[in-house]
Short mmCIF file of N, CA and C in Angstrom, two decimals:
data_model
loop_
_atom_site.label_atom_id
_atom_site.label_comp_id
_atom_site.label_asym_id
_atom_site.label_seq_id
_atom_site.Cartn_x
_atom_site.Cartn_y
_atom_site.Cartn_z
N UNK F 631 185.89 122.58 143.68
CA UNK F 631 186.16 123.74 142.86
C UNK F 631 184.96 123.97 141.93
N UNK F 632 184.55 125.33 141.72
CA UNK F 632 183.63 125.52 141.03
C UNK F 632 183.68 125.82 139.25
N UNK F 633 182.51 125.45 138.75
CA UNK F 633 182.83 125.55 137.10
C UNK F 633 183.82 127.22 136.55
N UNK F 634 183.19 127.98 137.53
CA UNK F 634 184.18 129.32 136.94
C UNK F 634 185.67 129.11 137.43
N UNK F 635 186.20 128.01 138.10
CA UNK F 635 187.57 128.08 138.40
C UNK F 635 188.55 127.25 137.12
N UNK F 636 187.49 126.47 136.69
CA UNK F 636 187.76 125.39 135.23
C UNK F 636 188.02 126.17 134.43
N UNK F 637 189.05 125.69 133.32
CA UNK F 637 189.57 125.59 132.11
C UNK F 637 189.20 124.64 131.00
N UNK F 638 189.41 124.96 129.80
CA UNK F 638 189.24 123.63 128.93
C UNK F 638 190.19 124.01 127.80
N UNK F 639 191.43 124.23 127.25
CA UNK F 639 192.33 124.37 126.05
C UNK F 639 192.65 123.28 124.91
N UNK F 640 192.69 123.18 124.12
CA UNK F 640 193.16 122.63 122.83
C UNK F 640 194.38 123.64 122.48
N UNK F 641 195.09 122.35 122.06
CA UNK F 641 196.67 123.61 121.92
C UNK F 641 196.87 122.90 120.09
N UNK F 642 197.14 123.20 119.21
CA UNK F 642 197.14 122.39 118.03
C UNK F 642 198.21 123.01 117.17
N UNK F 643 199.11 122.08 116.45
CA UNK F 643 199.77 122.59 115.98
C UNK F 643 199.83 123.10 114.34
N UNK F 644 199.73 124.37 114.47
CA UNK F 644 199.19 125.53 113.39
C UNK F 644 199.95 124.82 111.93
N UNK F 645 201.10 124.39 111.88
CA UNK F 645 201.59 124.07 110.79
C UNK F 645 200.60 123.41 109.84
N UNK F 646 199.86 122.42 110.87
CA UNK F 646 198.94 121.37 110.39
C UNK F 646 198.13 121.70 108.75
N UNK F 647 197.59 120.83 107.89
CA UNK F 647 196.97 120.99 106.91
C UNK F 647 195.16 121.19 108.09
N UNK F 648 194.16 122.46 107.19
CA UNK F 648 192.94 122.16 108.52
C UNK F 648 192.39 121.18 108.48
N UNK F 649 192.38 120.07 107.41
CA UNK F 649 191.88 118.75 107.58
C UNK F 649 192.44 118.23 108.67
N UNK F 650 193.80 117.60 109.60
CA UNK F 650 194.63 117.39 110.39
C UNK F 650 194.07 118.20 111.45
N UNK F 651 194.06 119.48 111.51
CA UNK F 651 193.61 120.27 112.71
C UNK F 651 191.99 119.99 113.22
N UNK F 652 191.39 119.96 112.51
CA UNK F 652 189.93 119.41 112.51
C UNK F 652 190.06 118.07 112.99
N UNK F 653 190.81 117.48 112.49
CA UNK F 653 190.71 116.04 113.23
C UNK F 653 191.30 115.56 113.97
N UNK F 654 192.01 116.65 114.73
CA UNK F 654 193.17 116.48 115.71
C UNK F 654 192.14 116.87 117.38
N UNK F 655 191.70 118.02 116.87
CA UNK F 655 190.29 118.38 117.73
C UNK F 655 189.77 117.57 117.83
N UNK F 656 188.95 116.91 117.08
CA UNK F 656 187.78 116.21 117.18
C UNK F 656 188.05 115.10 118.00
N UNK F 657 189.52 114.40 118.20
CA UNK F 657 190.16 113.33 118.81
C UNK F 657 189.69 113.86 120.04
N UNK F 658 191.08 115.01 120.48
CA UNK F 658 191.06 115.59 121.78
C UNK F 658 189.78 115.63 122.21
N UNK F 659 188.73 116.83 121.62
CA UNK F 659 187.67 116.45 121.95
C UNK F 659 186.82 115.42 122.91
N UNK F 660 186.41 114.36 121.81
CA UNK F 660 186.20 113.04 122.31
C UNK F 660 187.11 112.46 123.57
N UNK F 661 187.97 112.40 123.85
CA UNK F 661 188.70 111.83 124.58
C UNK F 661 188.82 112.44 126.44
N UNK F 662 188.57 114.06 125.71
CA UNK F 662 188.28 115.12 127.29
C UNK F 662 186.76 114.63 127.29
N UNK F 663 186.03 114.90 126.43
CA UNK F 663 184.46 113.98 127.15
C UNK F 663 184.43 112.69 127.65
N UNK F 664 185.14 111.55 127.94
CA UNK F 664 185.16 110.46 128.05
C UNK F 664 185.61 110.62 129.61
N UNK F 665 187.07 111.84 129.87
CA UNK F 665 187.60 111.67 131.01
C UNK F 665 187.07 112.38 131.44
N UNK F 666 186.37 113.51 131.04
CA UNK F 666 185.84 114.51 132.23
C UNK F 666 184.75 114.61 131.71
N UNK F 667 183.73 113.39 132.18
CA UNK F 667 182.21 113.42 132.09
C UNK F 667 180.71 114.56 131.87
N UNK F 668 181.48 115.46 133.35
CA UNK F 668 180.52 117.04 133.28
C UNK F 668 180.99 117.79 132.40
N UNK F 669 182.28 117.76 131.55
CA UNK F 669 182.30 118.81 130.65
C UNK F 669 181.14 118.87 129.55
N UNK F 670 180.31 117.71 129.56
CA UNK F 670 179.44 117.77 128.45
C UNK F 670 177.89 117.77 129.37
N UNK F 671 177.50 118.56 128.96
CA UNK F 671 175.61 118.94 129.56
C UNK F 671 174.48 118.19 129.79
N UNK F 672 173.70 118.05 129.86
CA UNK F 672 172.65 117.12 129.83
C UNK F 672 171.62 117.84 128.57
N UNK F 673 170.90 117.02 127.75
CA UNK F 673 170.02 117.10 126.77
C UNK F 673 169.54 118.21 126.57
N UNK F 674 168.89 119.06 126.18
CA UNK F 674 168.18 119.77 125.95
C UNK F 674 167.10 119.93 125.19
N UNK F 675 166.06 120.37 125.24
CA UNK F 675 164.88 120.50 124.19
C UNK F 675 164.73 122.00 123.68
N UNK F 676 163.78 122.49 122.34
CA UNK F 676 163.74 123.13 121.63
C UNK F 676 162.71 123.84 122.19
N UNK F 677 161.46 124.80 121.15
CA UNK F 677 160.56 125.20 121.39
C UNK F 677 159.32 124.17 121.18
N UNK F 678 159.62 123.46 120.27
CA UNK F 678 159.03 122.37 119.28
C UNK F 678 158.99 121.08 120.51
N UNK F 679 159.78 120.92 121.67
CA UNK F 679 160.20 119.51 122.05
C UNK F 679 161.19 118.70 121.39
N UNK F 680 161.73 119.43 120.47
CA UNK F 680 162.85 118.36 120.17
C UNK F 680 163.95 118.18 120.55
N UNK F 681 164.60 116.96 121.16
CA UNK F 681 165.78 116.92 121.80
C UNK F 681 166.76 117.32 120.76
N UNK F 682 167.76 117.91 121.70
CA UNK F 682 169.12 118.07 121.40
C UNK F 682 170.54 117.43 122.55
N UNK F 683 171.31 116.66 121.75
CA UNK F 683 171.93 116.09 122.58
C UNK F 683 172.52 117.28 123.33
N UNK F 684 173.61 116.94 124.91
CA UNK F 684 174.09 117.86 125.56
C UNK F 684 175.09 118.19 124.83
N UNK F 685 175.86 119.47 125.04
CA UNK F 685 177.12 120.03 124.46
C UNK F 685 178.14 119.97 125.57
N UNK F 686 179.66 120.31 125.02
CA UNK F 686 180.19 120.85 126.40
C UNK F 686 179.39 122.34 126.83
N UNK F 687 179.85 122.19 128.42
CA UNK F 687 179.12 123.53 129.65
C UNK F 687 180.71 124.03 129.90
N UNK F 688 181.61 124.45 129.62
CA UNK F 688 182.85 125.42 129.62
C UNK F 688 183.59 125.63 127.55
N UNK F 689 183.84 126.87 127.56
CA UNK F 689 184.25 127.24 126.37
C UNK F 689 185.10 126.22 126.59
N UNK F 690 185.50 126.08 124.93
CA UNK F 690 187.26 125.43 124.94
C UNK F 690 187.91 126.48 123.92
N UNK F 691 188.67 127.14 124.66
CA UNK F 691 190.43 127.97 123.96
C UNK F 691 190.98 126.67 122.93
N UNK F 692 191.03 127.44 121.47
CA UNK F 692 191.88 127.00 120.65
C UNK F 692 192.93 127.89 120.44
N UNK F 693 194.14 127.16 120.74
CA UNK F 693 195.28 127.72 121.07
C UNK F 693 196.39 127.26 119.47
N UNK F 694 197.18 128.41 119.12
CA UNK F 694 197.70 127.80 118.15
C UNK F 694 199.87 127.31 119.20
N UNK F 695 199.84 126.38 118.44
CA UNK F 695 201.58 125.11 119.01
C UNK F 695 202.13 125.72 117.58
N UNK F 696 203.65 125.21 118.04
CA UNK F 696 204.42 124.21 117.32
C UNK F 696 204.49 122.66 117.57
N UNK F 697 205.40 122.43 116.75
CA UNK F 697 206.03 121.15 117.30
C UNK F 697 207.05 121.26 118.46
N UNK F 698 207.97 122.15 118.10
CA UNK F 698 208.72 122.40 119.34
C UNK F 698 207.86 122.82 120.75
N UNK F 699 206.79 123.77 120.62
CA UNK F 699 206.47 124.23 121.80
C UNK F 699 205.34 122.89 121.75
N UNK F 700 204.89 122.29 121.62
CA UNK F 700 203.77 121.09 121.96
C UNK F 700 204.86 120.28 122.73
N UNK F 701 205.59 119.96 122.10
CA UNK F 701 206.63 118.82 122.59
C UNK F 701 207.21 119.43 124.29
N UNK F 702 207.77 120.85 124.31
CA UNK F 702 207.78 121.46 125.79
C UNK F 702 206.71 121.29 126.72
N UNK F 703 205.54 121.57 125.90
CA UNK F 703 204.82 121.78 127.22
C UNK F 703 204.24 120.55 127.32
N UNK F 704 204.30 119.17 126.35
CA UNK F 704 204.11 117.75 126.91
C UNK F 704 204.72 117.42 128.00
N UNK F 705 206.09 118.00 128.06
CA UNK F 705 206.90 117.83 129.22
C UNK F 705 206.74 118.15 130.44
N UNK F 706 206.06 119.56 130.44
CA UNK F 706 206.23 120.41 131.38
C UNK F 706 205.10 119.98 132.33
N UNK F 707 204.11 119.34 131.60
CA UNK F 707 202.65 118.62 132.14
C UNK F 707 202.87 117.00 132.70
N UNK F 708 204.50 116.54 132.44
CA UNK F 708 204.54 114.96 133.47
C UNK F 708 204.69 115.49 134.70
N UNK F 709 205.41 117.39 135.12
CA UNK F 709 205.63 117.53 136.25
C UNK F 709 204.51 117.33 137.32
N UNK F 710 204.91 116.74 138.62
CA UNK F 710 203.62 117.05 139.90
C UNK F 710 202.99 118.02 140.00
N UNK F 711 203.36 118.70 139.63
CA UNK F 711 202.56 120.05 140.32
C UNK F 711 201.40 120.38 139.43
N UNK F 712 201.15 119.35 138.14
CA UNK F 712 200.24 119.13 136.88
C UNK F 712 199.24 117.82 136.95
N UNK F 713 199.67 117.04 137.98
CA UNK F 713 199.02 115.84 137.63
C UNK F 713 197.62 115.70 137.92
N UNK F 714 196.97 116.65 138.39
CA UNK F 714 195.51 116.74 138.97
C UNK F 714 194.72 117.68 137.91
N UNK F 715 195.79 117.54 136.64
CA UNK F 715 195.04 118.15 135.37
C UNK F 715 194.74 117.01 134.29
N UNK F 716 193.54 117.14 133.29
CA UNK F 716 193.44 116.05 132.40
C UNK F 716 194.21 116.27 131.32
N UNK F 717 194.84 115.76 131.05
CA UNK F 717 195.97 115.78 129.90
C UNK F 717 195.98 114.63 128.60
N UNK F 718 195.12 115.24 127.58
CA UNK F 718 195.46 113.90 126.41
C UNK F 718 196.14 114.90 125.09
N UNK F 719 197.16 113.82 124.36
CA UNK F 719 197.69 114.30 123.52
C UNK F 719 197.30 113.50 122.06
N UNK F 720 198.26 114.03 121.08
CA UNK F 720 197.95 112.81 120.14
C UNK F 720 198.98 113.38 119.14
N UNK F 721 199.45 112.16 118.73
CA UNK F 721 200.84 112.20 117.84
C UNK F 721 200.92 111.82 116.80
N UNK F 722 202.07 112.10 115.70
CA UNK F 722 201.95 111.44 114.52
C UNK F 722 201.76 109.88 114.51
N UNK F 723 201.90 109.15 116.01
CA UNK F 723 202.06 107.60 115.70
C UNK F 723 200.35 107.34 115.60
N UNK F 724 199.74 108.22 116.10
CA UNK F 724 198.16 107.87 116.15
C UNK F 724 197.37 108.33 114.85
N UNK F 725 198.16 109.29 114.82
CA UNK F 725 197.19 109.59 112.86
C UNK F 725 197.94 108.73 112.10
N UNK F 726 198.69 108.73 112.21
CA UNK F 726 199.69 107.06 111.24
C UNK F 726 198.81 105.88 110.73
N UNK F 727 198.27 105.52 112.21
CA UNK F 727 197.77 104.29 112.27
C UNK F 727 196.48 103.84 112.18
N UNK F 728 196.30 103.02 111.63
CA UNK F 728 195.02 102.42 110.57
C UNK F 728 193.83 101.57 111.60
N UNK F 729 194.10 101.35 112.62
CA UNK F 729 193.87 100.89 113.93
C UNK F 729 193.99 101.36 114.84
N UNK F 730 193.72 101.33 116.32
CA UNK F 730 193.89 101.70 117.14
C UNK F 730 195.10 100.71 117.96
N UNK F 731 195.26 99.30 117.61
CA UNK F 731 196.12 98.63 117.95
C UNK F 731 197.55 98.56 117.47
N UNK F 732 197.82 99.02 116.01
CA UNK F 732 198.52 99.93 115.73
C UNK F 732 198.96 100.70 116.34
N UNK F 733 198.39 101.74 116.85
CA UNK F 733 199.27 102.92 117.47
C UNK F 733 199.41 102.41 118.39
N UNK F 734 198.98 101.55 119.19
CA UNK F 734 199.50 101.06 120.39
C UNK F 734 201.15 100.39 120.25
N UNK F 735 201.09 99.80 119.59
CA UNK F 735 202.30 98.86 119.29
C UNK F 735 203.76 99.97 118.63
N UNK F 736 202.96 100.96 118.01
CA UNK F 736 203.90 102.29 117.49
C UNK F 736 204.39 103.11 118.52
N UNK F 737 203.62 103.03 119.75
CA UNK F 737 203.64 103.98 120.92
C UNK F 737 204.96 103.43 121.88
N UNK F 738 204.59 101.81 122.09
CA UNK F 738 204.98 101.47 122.65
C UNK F 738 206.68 101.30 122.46
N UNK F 739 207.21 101.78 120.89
CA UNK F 739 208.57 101.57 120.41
C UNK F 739 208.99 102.95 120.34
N UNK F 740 208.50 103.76 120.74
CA UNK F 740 208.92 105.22 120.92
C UNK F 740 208.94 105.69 122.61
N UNK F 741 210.30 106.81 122.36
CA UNK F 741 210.21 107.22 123.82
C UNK F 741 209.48 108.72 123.87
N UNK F 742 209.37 109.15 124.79
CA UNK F 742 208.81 110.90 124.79
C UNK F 742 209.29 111.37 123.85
N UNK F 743 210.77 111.53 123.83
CA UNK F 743 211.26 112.86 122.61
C UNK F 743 211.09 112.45 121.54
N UNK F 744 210.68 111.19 121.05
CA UNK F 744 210.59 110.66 119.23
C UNK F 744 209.48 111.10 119.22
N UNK F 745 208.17 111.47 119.85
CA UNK F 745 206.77 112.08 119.87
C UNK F 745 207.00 113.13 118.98
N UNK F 746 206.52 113.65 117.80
CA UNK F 746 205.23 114.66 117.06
C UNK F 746 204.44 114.90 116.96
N UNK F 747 203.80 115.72 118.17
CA UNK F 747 202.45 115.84 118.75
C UNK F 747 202.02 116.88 118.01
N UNK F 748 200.43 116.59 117.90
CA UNK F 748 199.94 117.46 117.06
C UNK F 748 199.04 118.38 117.77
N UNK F 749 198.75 118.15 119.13
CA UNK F 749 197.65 118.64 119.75
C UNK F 749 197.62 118.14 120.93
N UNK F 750 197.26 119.11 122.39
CA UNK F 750 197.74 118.74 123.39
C UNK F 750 195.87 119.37 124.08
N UNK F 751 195.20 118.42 124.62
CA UNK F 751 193.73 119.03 125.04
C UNK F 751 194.22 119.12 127.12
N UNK F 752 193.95 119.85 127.39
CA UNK F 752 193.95 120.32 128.64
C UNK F 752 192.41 120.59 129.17
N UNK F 753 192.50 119.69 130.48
CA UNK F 753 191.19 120.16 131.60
C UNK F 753 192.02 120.50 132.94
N UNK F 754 191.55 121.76 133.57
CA UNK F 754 191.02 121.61 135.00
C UNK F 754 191.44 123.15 135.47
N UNK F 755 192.16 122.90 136.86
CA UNK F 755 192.25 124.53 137.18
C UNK F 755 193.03 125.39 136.22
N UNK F 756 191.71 126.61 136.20
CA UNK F 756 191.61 128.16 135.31
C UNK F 756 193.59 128.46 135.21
N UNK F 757 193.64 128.27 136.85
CA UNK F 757 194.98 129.41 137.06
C UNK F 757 196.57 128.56 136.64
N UNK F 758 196.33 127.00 136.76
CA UNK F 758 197.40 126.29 136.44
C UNK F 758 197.68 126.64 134.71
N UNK F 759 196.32 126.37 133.69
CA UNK F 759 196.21 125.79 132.98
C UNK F 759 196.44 127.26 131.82
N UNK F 760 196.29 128.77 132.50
CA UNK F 760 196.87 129.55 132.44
C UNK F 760 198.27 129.92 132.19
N UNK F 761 198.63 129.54 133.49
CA UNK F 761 200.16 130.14 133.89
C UNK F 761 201.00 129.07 132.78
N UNK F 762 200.13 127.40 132.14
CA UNK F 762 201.37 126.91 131.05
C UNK F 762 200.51 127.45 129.27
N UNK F 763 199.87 128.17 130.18
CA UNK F 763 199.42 128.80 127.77
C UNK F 763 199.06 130.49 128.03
N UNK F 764 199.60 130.69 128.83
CA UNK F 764 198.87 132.11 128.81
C UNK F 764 199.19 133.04 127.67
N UNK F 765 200.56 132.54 127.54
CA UNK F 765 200.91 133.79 126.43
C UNK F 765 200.97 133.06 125.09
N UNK F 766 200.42 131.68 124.54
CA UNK F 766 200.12 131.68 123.79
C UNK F 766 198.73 131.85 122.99
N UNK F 767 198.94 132.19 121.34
CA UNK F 767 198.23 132.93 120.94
C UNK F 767 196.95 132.27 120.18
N UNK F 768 195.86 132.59 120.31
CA UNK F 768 194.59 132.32 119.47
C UNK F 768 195.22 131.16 118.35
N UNK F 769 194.22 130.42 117.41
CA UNK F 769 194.39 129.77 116.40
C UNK F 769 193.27 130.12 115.79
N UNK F 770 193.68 130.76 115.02
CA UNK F 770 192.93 131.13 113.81
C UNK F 770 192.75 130.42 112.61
N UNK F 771 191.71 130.83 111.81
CA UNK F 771 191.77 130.20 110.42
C UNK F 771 191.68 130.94 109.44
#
């Protein structure tokens, strides 16, 4: 599949303080560069020669959630017909925690529905990744 068939969304939930939203991104972020390698470019130089590290090579849609609708469409993304999409989330047990081993151990005593997700980052096909945010709306500031 080619780069114009790709998607890249951040879905975040608007309630958030923008300190929280900023750093709810910045997670997602990081975490879609880790799993999906080409979303981020190779180096670049200036006029001068000076490097610049790569960026992501596809926009990313900031999408404004709830809690209720984050928590749906966490769901709606365990279905098959989703699993060939990159899917990371991140919840109140992960901003909670002071560690990363922490939230592990917090994660692990919760089921799906005790989740308060704050932000749901989506990769891959344009038309899937569509048809579950299409009609939601911009996030503004």
């Amino acid at each position: 599949m080619n780069a114009a068939d790709m998607k890249c969304v951040m879905i975040i939930d608007s309630d958030l303080p923008m300190g929280i939203v900023a750093n709810t991104s910045a997670i997602l972020g990081v975490t879609l560069g880790e799993q999906v390698p080409h979303l981020v470019g190779g180096n670049a130089t200036d006029a001068l020669n000076e490097t610049h590290l790569g960026i992501v090579t596809v926009p990313i849609t900031m999408l404004k959630g709830s809690k209720v609708g984050l928590r749906d469409l966490r769901q709606r993304l365990y279905a098959p017909e989703f699993n060939d999409l990159v899917v990371v989330d991140f919840t109140d047990a992960a901003q909670t925690s002071q560690v990363y081993n922490d939230y592990v151990v917090k994660l692990a005593s919760l089921t799906t529905q005790e989740h308060t997700y704050l932000g749901i980052g989506i990769y891959g096909e344009k038309k899937k990744i569509n048809k579950l945010t299409g009609a939601m709306p911009l996030l503004r500031g």
